[in-house]
Amino acid sequence: MPGRPRLANDAWEALLTAHAQMMRRLAAEDVWCEVSMREYDVLYTLSKCPEPIRLGELNRRVLLSQPALSRMVDRLVERGLVRRERDAGDGRGVLLSLTTTGRAQQRTTGRPHALGVARAMTTTFDDQELTALRDLCRKLAEHEAAAEVA
Amino acid sequence: MPGRPRLANDAWEALLTAHAQMMRRLAAEDVWCEVSMREYDVLYTLSKCPEPIRLGELNRRVLLSQPALSRMVDRLVERGLVRRERDAGDGRGVLLSLTTTGRAQQRTTGRPHALGVARAMTTTFDDQELTALRDLCRKLAEHEAAAEVA
DNA sequence: TCGAGATAGATGCATTTGCATATACCTTAG
DNA sequence: CTAAGGTATATGCAAATGCATCTATCTCGA
């Protein structure tokens, strides 16, 4: 019976490995010709927002440095997928949202991608396990989100 | 009650979010001055191998493209942390292992890093949850590892 | 034994990333 | 109202990354 710190590290290592394996599998799916996985991450995050969000807010949800994200948004704006407008209430900030094209692209890429995710996860887990994994991961994410404020 | 595919995607999204949040937190820990997180990933993976392994084998466990990994190994060899020798049994391949310095560096970086991981995970989860998360993630990783052979 | 095809790893090159820092704008004490 | 300090995003630049491809070596059937 492993000690608590050991167990904690084993769990984290397992999560890392699972993440890496799944990323590989999903990267191999033939759906990333129009937008890359990282770009999709941005499009998907924006697609979930009912209204425009700040770059900083987007940055909190996407694992990229602020400058890298800023430039990725440049490219997506250039390609007509994302709209970037100055925030009227705070002239420093920008407000980001999907264009109609961007939303369409997100759906076009997202549909087969979601199928791939579902295929991988449902062949591995039953409903109870899926729920357990989802809840554990949400708990971890929320705990970290709360911690970073402090 | 969500459908099965929906549940599968929610679980994956939660895993991704948890991963991203933890990575941010761990990246913020003040232990990455000597080796970066990705370099540590390589050193750690090698440290777990009882004997030298191939670049391709290492590549299977580290989420980097083959060329990127090849060059990262270049740099680690240059810095004296990794040994790279031609495989006597197969002249195309190389065998990688940690040098004494590399092993020491892995420990030096790994100790405080592991503490950070333990801090984050144990403040979030009890033992039962840690075990559940570990086992679920291992199951997913193993399922994917088995799938990629096919 | 030889040559076609397969495999392991390295390299050229354009793109992307992160770090440090600059710029623009906001906030607030005085 | 202003200047000092803070916050949001952008930019310069070196380093790292991925894709395509190359080289070297291995395998195997004729």
Tab-separated table of C-alpha atoms (C1' of nucleotides) in Angstrom:
chain	number	residue	atom	x	y	z
A	1	MET	CA	0.000	0.000	0.000
A	2	PRO	CA	1.731	3.122	-1.245
A	3	GLY	CA	2.074	6.255	0.840
A	4	ARG	CA	-0.099	9.236	0.160
A	5	PRO	CA	2.507	11.359	-1.651
A	6	ARG	CA	3.476	8.368	-3.742
A	7	LEU	CA	-0.129	7.696	-4.599
A	8	ALA	CA	-0.559	11.355	-5.538
A	9	ASN	CA	2.403	11.209	-7.897
A	10	ASP	CA	1.265	7.919	-9.405
A	11	ALA	CA	-2.141	9.383	-10.097
A	12	TRP	CA	-0.633	12.448	-11.744
A	13	GLU	CA	1.732	10.363	-13.811
A	14	ALA	CA	-1.160	8.205	-14.942
A	15	LEU	CA	-3.129	11.274	-15.934
A	16	LEU	CA	-0.156	12.591	-17.909
A	17	THR	CA	0.286	9.298	-19.707
A	18	ALA	CA	-3.386	8.991	-20.516
A	19	HIS	CA	-3.375	12.551	-21.805
A	20	ALA	CA	-0.354	11.910	-24.016
A	21	GLN	CA	-1.750	8.681	-25.445
A	22	MET	CA	-5.097	10.219	-26.202
A	23	MET	CA	-3.514	13.288	-27.768
A	24	ARG	CA	-1.518	11.072	-30.068
A	25	ARG	CA	-4.546	9.104	-31.056
A	26	LEU	CA	-6.640	12.183	-31.658
A	27	ALA	CA	-3.841	13.907	-33.545
A	28	ALA	CA	-3.736	10.921	-35.864
A	29	GLU	CA	-7.405	11.331	-36.771
A	30	ASP	CA	-7.811	12.840	-40.181
A	31	VAL	CA	-9.620	16.031	-39.187
A	32	TRP	CA	-6.828	18.580	-38.723
A	33	CYS	CA	-6.277	19.698	-42.280
A	34	GLU	CA	-8.151	22.994	-41.939
A	35	VAL	CA	-7.318	23.883	-38.358
A	36	SER	CA	-4.666	22.447	-36.078
A	37	MET	CA	-5.528	20.917	-32.729
A	38	ARG	CA	-4.370	24.015	-30.861
A	39	GLU	CA	-6.321	26.298	-33.129
A	40	TYR	CA	-9.352	24.109	-32.598
A	41	ASP	CA	-8.877	24.477	-28.874
A	42	VAL	CA	-9.256	28.233	-29.313
A	43	LEU	CA	-12.238	27.939	-31.645
A	44	TYR	CA	-13.933	25.470	-29.329
A	45	THR	CA	-13.351	27.628	-26.266
A	46	LEU	CA	-14.798	30.638	-28.057
A	47	SER	CA	-17.725	28.564	-29.292
A	48	LYS	CA	-18.706	27.867	-25.699
A	49	CYS	CA	-18.803	31.548	-24.777
A	50	PRO	CA	-22.218	33.144	-25.147
A	51	GLU	CA	-20.533	36.519	-25.653
A	52	PRO	CA	-17.128	37.923	-26.629
A	53	ILE	CA	-14.325	37.367	-24.150
A	54	ARG	CA	-11.024	39.001	-23.419
A	55	LEU	CA	-7.720	37.626	-24.592
A	56	GLY	CA	-6.682	37.225	-20.971
A	57	GLU	CA	-9.770	35.217	-20.208
A	58	LEU	CA	-9.167	33.019	-23.238
A	59	ASN	CA	-5.600	32.612	-22.098
A	60	ARG	CA	-6.807	31.287	-18.763
A	61	ARG	CA	-8.543	28.430	-20.571
A	62	VAL	CA	-5.963	27.650	-23.251
A	63	LEU	CA	-2.549	26.270	-22.388
A	64	LEU	CA	-0.402	28.749	-24.313
A	65	SER	CA	1.669	31.734	-23.278
A	66	GLN	CA	-0.014	35.100	-23.646
A	67	PRO	CA	2.182	36.174	-26.590
A	68	ALA	CA	1.699	32.874	-28.375
A	69	LEU	CA	-2.043	33.122	-27.952
A	70	SER	CA	-2.039	36.741	-29.099
A	71	ARG	CA	-0.349	35.731	-32.321
A	72	MET	CA	-2.494	32.681	-32.837
A	73	VAL	CA	-5.512	34.987	-32.609
A	74	ASP	CA	-3.767	37.234	-35.177
A	75	ARG	CA	-3.676	34.323	-37.574
A	76	LEU	CA	-7.254	33.266	-36.898
A	77	VAL	CA	-8.425	36.841	-37.441
A	78	GLU	CA	-6.385	36.976	-40.631
A	79	ARG	CA	-8.099	33.804	-41.783
A	80	GLY	CA	-11.518	35.227	-40.986
A	81	LEU	CA	-12.362	32.735	-38.252
A	82	VAL	CA	-12.193	35.047	-35.251
A	83	ARG	CA	-13.344	38.627	-34.713
A	84	ARG	CA	-11.214	40.895	-32.541
A	85	GLU	CA	-12.582	44.275	-31.489
A	86	ARG	CA	-11.375	46.788	-28.983
A	87	ASP	CA	-13.307	46.719	-25.717
A	88	ALA	CA	-15.335	49.936	-25.554
A	89	GLY	CA	-15.293	49.873	-21.767
A	90	ASP	CA	-11.525	49.322	-21.449
A	91	GLY	CA	-9.375	50.566	-24.296
A	92	ARG	CA	-6.503	48.246	-23.380
A	93	GLY	CA	-8.481	45.114	-23.915
A	94	VAL	CA	-9.857	43.289	-26.897
A	95	LEU	CA	-13.008	41.234	-27.208
A	96	LEU	CA	-12.814	37.993	-29.121
A	97	SER	CA	-15.600	36.018	-30.714
A	98	LEU	CA	-16.135	33.578	-33.549
A	99	THR	CA	-17.187	34.845	-36.939
A	100	THR	CA	-19.899	32.963	-38.752
A	101	THR	CA	-17.185	31.240	-40.730
A	102	GLY	CA	-15.312	30.464	-37.540
A	103	ARG	CA	-18.358	28.916	-35.951
A	104	ALA	CA	-18.963	26.835	-39.050
A	105	GLN	CA	-15.346	25.711	-39.065
A	106	GLN	CA	-15.543	24.767	-35.408
A	107	ARG	CA	-18.553	22.589	-36.144
A	108	THR	CA	-17.005	21.068	-39.237
A	109	THR	CA	-13.891	20.074	-37.361
A	110	GLY	CA	-15.617	19.400	-34.065
A	111	ARG	CA	-18.130	16.865	-35.263
A	112	PRO	CA	-15.723	14.158	-36.447
A	113	HIS	CA	-13.339	15.013	-33.637
A	114	ALA	CA	-16.056	14.461	-31.045
A	115	LEU	CA	-16.836	11.146	-32.692
A	116	GLY	CA	-13.215	10.131	-32.317
A	117	VAL	CA	-13.207	11.119	-28.669
A	118	ALA	CA	-16.402	9.215	-28.053
A	119	ARG	CA	-15.052	6.152	-29.831
A	120	ALA	CA	-11.930	6.116	-27.701
A	121	MET	CA	-13.616	6.805	-24.397
A	122	THR	CA	-16.667	4.598	-24.769
A	123	THR	CA	-14.686	1.589	-25.860
A	124	THR	CA	-12.569	1.987	-22.748
A	125	PHE	CA	-15.101	2.929	-20.088
A	126	ASP	CA	-18.640	2.190	-19.055
A	127	ASP	CA	-20.974	4.987	-18.009
A	128	GLN	CA	-20.096	4.791	-14.367
A	129	GLU	CA	-16.399	5.073	-15.101
A	130	LEU	CA	-16.933	7.967	-17.485
A	131	THR	CA	-18.879	9.796	-14.819
A	132	ALA	CA	-16.274	9.070	-12.195
A	133	LEU	CA	-13.430	10.265	-14.424
A	134	ARG	CA	-15.326	13.385	-15.419
A	135	ASP	CA	-16.101	14.287	-11.835
A	136	LEU	CA	-12.597	13.643	-10.551
A	137	CYS	CA	-11.066	15.730	-13.319
A	138	ARG	CA	-13.541	18.539	-12.776
A	139	LYS	CA	-12.742	18.531	-9.104
A	140	LEU	CA	-9.038	18.779	-9.833
A	141	ALA	CA	-9.515	21.557	-12.375
A	142	GLU	CA	-11.753	23.533	-10.062
A	143	HIS	CA	-9.413	23.115	-7.157
A	144	GLU	CA	-6.549	24.456	-9.261
A	145	ALA	CA	-8.604	27.292	-10.652
A	146	ALA	CA	-9.433	28.307	-7.094
A	147	ALA	CA	-5.808	27.959	-6.005
A	148	GLU	CA	-4.408	30.231	-8.679
A	149	VAL	CA	-6.472	33.167	-7.502
A	150	ALA	CA	-4.649	33.079	-4.175
B	1	MET	CA	-28.911	12.346	-17.849
B	2	PRO	CA	-26.493	12.891	-20.716
B	3	GLY	CA	-26.079	10.416	-23.545
B	4	ARG	CA	-23.093	8.180	-23.703
B	5	PRO	CA	-21.178	10.079	-26.413
B	6	ARG	CA	-21.863	13.332	-24.616
B	7	LEU	CA	-20.641	11.867	-21.361
B	8	ALA	CA	-17.523	10.608	-23.111
B	9	ASN	CA	-16.762	14.059	-24.479
B	10	ASP	CA	-17.454	15.720	-21.150
B	11	ALA	CA	-15.058	13.359	-19.452
B	12	TRP	CA	-12.350	14.050	-22.019
B	13	GLU	CA	-12.890	17.779	-21.793
B	14	ALA	CA	-12.627	17.593	-18.020
B	15	LEU	CA	-9.397	15.631	-18.301
B	16	LEU	CA	-7.990	18.214	-20.698
B	17	THR	CA	-8.940	21.074	-18.422
B	18	ALA	CA	-7.498	19.388	-15.359
B	19	HIS	CA	-4.315	18.688	-17.280
B	20	ALA	CA	-4.004	22.287	-18.407
B	21	GLN	CA	-4.636	23.712	-14.957
B	22	MET	CA	-2.149	21.392	-13.315
B	23	MET	CA	0.472	22.082	-15.966
B	24	ARG	CA	0.126	25.781	-15.328
B	25	ARG	CA	0.455	25.341	-11.607
B	26	LEU	CA	3.443	23.046	-11.922
B	27	ALA	CA	5.098	25.288	-14.494
B	28	ALA	CA	4.829	28.120	-12.004
B	29	GLU	CA	6.786	26.173	-9.385
B	30	ASP	CA	10.288	27.459	-9.108
B	31	VAL	CA	12.129	24.288	-10.111
B	32	TRP	CA	12.604	24.663	-13.865
B	33	CYS	CA	15.723	26.802	-13.964
B	34	GLU	CA	18.113	23.963	-14.810
B	35	VAL	CA	15.887	21.819	-17.012
B	36	SER	CA	12.598	22.679	-18.634
B	37	MET	CA	9.471	20.665	-17.983
B	38	ARG	CA	9.767	18.872	-21.323
B	39	GLU	CA	13.416	18.091	-20.749
B	40	TYR	CA	12.495	16.765	-17.338
B	41	ASP	CA	9.937	14.525	-18.980
B	42	VAL	CA	12.754	12.939	-20.977
B	43	LEU	CA	15.094	12.643	-18.002
B	44	TYR	CA	12.334	11.143	-15.881
B	45	THR	CA	11.349	8.651	-18.532
B	46	LEU	CA	14.962	7.560	-18.927
B	47	SER	CA	15.365	7.351	-15.154
B	48	LYS	CA	12.627	4.745	-15.027
B	49	CYS	CA	14.325	2.522	-17.590
B	50	PRO	CA	16.587	-0.128	-16.084
B	51	GLU	CA	18.600	-0.164	-19.294
B	52	PRO	CA	19.230	2.018	-22.342
B	53	ILE	CA	16.306	2.476	-24.706
B	54	ARG	CA	15.871	3.427	-28.313
B	55	LEU	CA	14.915	6.876	-29.464
B	56	GLY	CA	11.766	5.432	-30.965
B	57	GLU	CA	10.828	3.807	-27.692
B	58	LEU	CA	11.431	7.065	-25.852
B	59	ASN	CA	9.336	8.815	-28.467
B	60	ARG	CA	6.456	6.484	-27.712
B	61	ARG	CA	6.423	7.749	-24.128
B	62	VAL	CA	7.105	11.443	-24.698
B	63	LEU	CA	4.613	13.665	-26.507
B	64	LEU	CA	6.968	15.197	-29.074
B	65	SER	CA	7.554	14.586	-32.764
B	66	GLN	CA	10.445	12.304	-33.613
B	67	PRO	CA	12.611	15.112	-35.015
B	68	ALA	CA	11.915	17.369	-32.040
B	69	LEU	CA	12.844	14.583	-29.668
B	70	SER	CA	15.965	13.756	-31.651
B	71	ARG	CA	17.157	17.336	-31.285
B	72	MET	CA	16.183	17.596	-27.662
B	73	VAL	CA	18.345	14.530	-27.056
B	74	ASP	CA	21.122	16.314	-28.992
B	75	ARG	CA	20.973	19.149	-26.508
B	76	LEU	CA	20.823	16.884	-23.473
B	77	VAL	CA	23.829	14.944	-24.768
B	78	GLU	CA	25.614	18.242	-25.392
B	79	ARG	CA	24.901	19.229	-21.789
B	80	GLY	CA	26.205	15.916	-20.504
B	81	LEU	CA	22.903	14.694	-19.090
B	82	VAL	CA	22.197	11.905	-21.559
B	83	ARG	CA	24.394	9.274	-23.187
B	84	ARG	CA	23.690	8.276	-26.792
B	85	GLU	CA	25.454	5.290	-28.286
B	86	ARG	CA	24.940	3.378	-31.467
B	87	ASP	CA	23.107	0.097	-30.984
B	88	ALA	CA	25.585	-2.691	-31.668
B	89	GLY	CA	22.816	-5.061	-32.690
B	90	ASP	CA	21.168	-2.638	-35.118
B	91	GLY	CA	23.374	-0.022	-36.698
B	92	ARG	CA	20.457	2.253	-37.517
B	93	GLY	CA	19.407	2.715	-33.929
B	94	VAL	CA	20.788	4.518	-30.918
B	95	LEU	CA	20.597	3.605	-27.259
B	96	LEU	CA	19.846	6.327	-24.756
B	97	SER	CA	20.523	6.431	-21.056
B	98	LEU	CA	21.129	8.935	-18.294
B	99	THR	CA	24.676	9.872	-17.386
B	100	THR	CA	25.547	10.095	-13.701
B	101	THR	CA	25.097	13.840	-13.975
B	102	GLY	CA	21.790	13.344	-15.740
B	103	ARG	CA	20.535	11.044	-13.018
B	104	ALA	CA	21.593	13.525	-10.372
B	105	GLN	CA	19.863	16.342	-12.229
B	106	GLN	CA	16.702	14.292	-12.535
B	107	ARG	CA	16.692	13.779	-8.779
B	108	THR	CA	17.498	17.400	-8.013
B	109	THR	CA	14.633	18.627	-10.147
B	110	GLY	CA	12.351	15.719	-9.418
B	111	ARG	CA	12.284	15.961	-5.652
B	112	PRO	CA	10.746	19.435	-5.314
B	113	HIS	CA	8.592	18.806	-8.372
B	114	ALA	CA	7.155	15.668	-6.809
B	115	LEU	CA	6.436	17.643	-3.668
B	116	GLY	CA	4.510	20.170	-5.721
B	117	VAL	CA	2.526	17.420	-7.392
B	118	ALA	CA	1.767	15.805	-4.058
B	119	ARG	CA	0.711	19.123	-2.567
B	120	ALA	CA	-1.726	19.776	-5.382
B	121	MET	CA	-3.171	16.296	-5.550
B	122	THR	CA	-3.458	15.535	-1.844
B	123	THR	CA	-5.158	18.809	-1.037
B	124	THR	CA	-7.732	18.004	-3.696
B	125	PHE	CA	-8.293	14.293	-3.231
B	126	ASP	CA	-8.511	11.693	-0.516
B	127	ASP	CA	-6.810	8.325	-0.913
B	128	GLN	CA	-9.788	6.646	-2.455
B	129	GLU	CA	-10.143	9.346	-5.065
B	130	LEU	CA	-6.436	9.267	-5.862
B	131	THR	CA	-6.623	5.539	-6.390
B	132	ALA	CA	-9.719	5.835	-8.537
B	133	LEU	CA	-8.173	8.563	-10.701
B	134	ARG	CA	-4.941	6.627	-11.063
B	135	ASP	CA	-6.709	3.460	-12.101
B	136	LEU	CA	-9.025	5.158	-14.551
B	137	CYS	CA	-6.151	6.998	-16.209
B	138	ARG	CA	-4.055	3.862	-16.382
B	139	LYS	CA	-6.914	2.038	-17.986
B	140	LEU	CA	-7.291	4.743	-20.591
B	141	ALA	CA	-3.573	4.867	-21.294
B	142	GLU	CA	-3.313	1.118	-21.618
B	143	HIS	CA	-6.334	0.939	-23.841
B	144	GLU	CA	-4.806	3.538	-26.144
B	145	ALA	CA	-1.410	1.882	-26.108
B	146	ALA	CA	-3.070	-1.362	-27.172
B	147	ALA	CA	-5.103	0.425	-29.855
B	148	GLU	CA	-2.140	2.058	-31.553
B	149	VAL	CA	-0.533	-1.286	-32.305
B	150	ALA	CA	-3.490	-2.206	-34.473
C	1	DT	C1'	24.255	-12.757	-52.901
C	2	DC	C1'	21.773	-9.078	-54.436
C	3	DG	C1'	18.397	-5.577	-54.792
C	4	DA	C1'	13.746	-3.756	-53.455
C	5	DG	C1'	11.385	-2.238	-49.766
C	6	DA	C1'	11.131	-1.243	-44.842
C	7	DT	C1'	12.815	0.984	-40.608
C	8	DA	C1'	15.648	4.227	-37.307
C	9	DG	C1'	17.193	8.346	-36.800
C	10	DA	C1'	19.015	12.952	-38.551
C	11	DT	C1'	18.565	17.266	-41.151
C	12	DG	C1'	16.608	21.486	-44.031
C	13	DC	C1'	13.372	24.782	-43.499
C	14	DA	C1'	9.267	27.428	-42.453
C	15	DT	C1'	6.308	28.092	-38.547
C	16	DT	C1'	5.290	28.509	-33.764
C	17	DT	C1'	6.579	29.199	-29.149
C	18	DG	C1'	8.238	31.558	-24.950
C	19	DC	C1'	10.808	35.168	-22.607
C	20	DA	C1'	11.706	39.803	-22.068
C	21	DT	C1'	10.072	43.986	-22.922
C	22	DA	C1'	7.475	47.702	-25.216
C	23	DT	C1'	3.116	50.112	-25.827
C	24	DA	C1'	-1.319	51.728	-24.739
C	25	DC	C1'	-4.652	52.522	-21.528
C	26	DC	C1'	-6.648	52.634	-16.929
C	27	DT	C1'	-6.687	53.840	-11.800
C	28	DT	C1'	-5.815	56.314	-7.939
C	29	DA	C1'	-3.282	58.972	-4.366
C	30	DG	C1'	-2.233	63.556	-3.659
D	1	DC	C1'	-6.013	67.157	-12.698
D	2	DT	C1'	-1.837	64.824	-12.781
D	3	DA	C1'	1.805	61.673	-12.248
D	4	DA	C1'	3.047	57.048	-10.559
D	5	DG	C1'	1.971	52.564	-10.769
D	6	DG	C1'	-0.833	48.810	-12.510
D	7	DT	C1'	-3.072	46.017	-16.184
D	8	DA	C1'	-4.080	44.227	-21.143
D	9	DT	C1'	-2.135	43.213	-25.196
D	10	DA	C1'	1.544	43.417	-28.774
D	11	DT	C1'	6.330	42.907	-30.563
D	12	DG	C1'	11.530	41.715	-31.066
D	13	DC	C1'	14.106	37.875	-31.109
D	14	DA	C1'	16.246	33.504	-30.095
D	15	DA	C1'	14.974	28.842	-29.436
D	16	DA	C1'	12.013	24.867	-30.172
D	17	DT	C1'	8.705	22.470	-33.030
D	18	DG	C1'	6.637	19.868	-36.954
D	19	DC	C1'	6.594	18.379	-41.696
D	20	DA	C1'	8.906	16.604	-45.423
D	21	DT	C1'	12.743	14.371	-46.731
D	22	DC	C1'	17.347	12.387	-46.520
D	23	DT	C1'	20.796	8.872	-45.126
D	24	DA	C1'	22.190	4.686	-43.241
D	25	DT	C1'	21.109	0.267	-42.094
D	26	DC	C1'	18.395	-3.830	-41.934
D	27	DT	C1'	15.272	-7.709	-43.983
D	28	DC	C1'	13.874	-10.833	-47.061
D	29	DG	C1'	12.611	-13.037	-51.357
D	30	DA	C1'	14.479	-14.369	-55.894
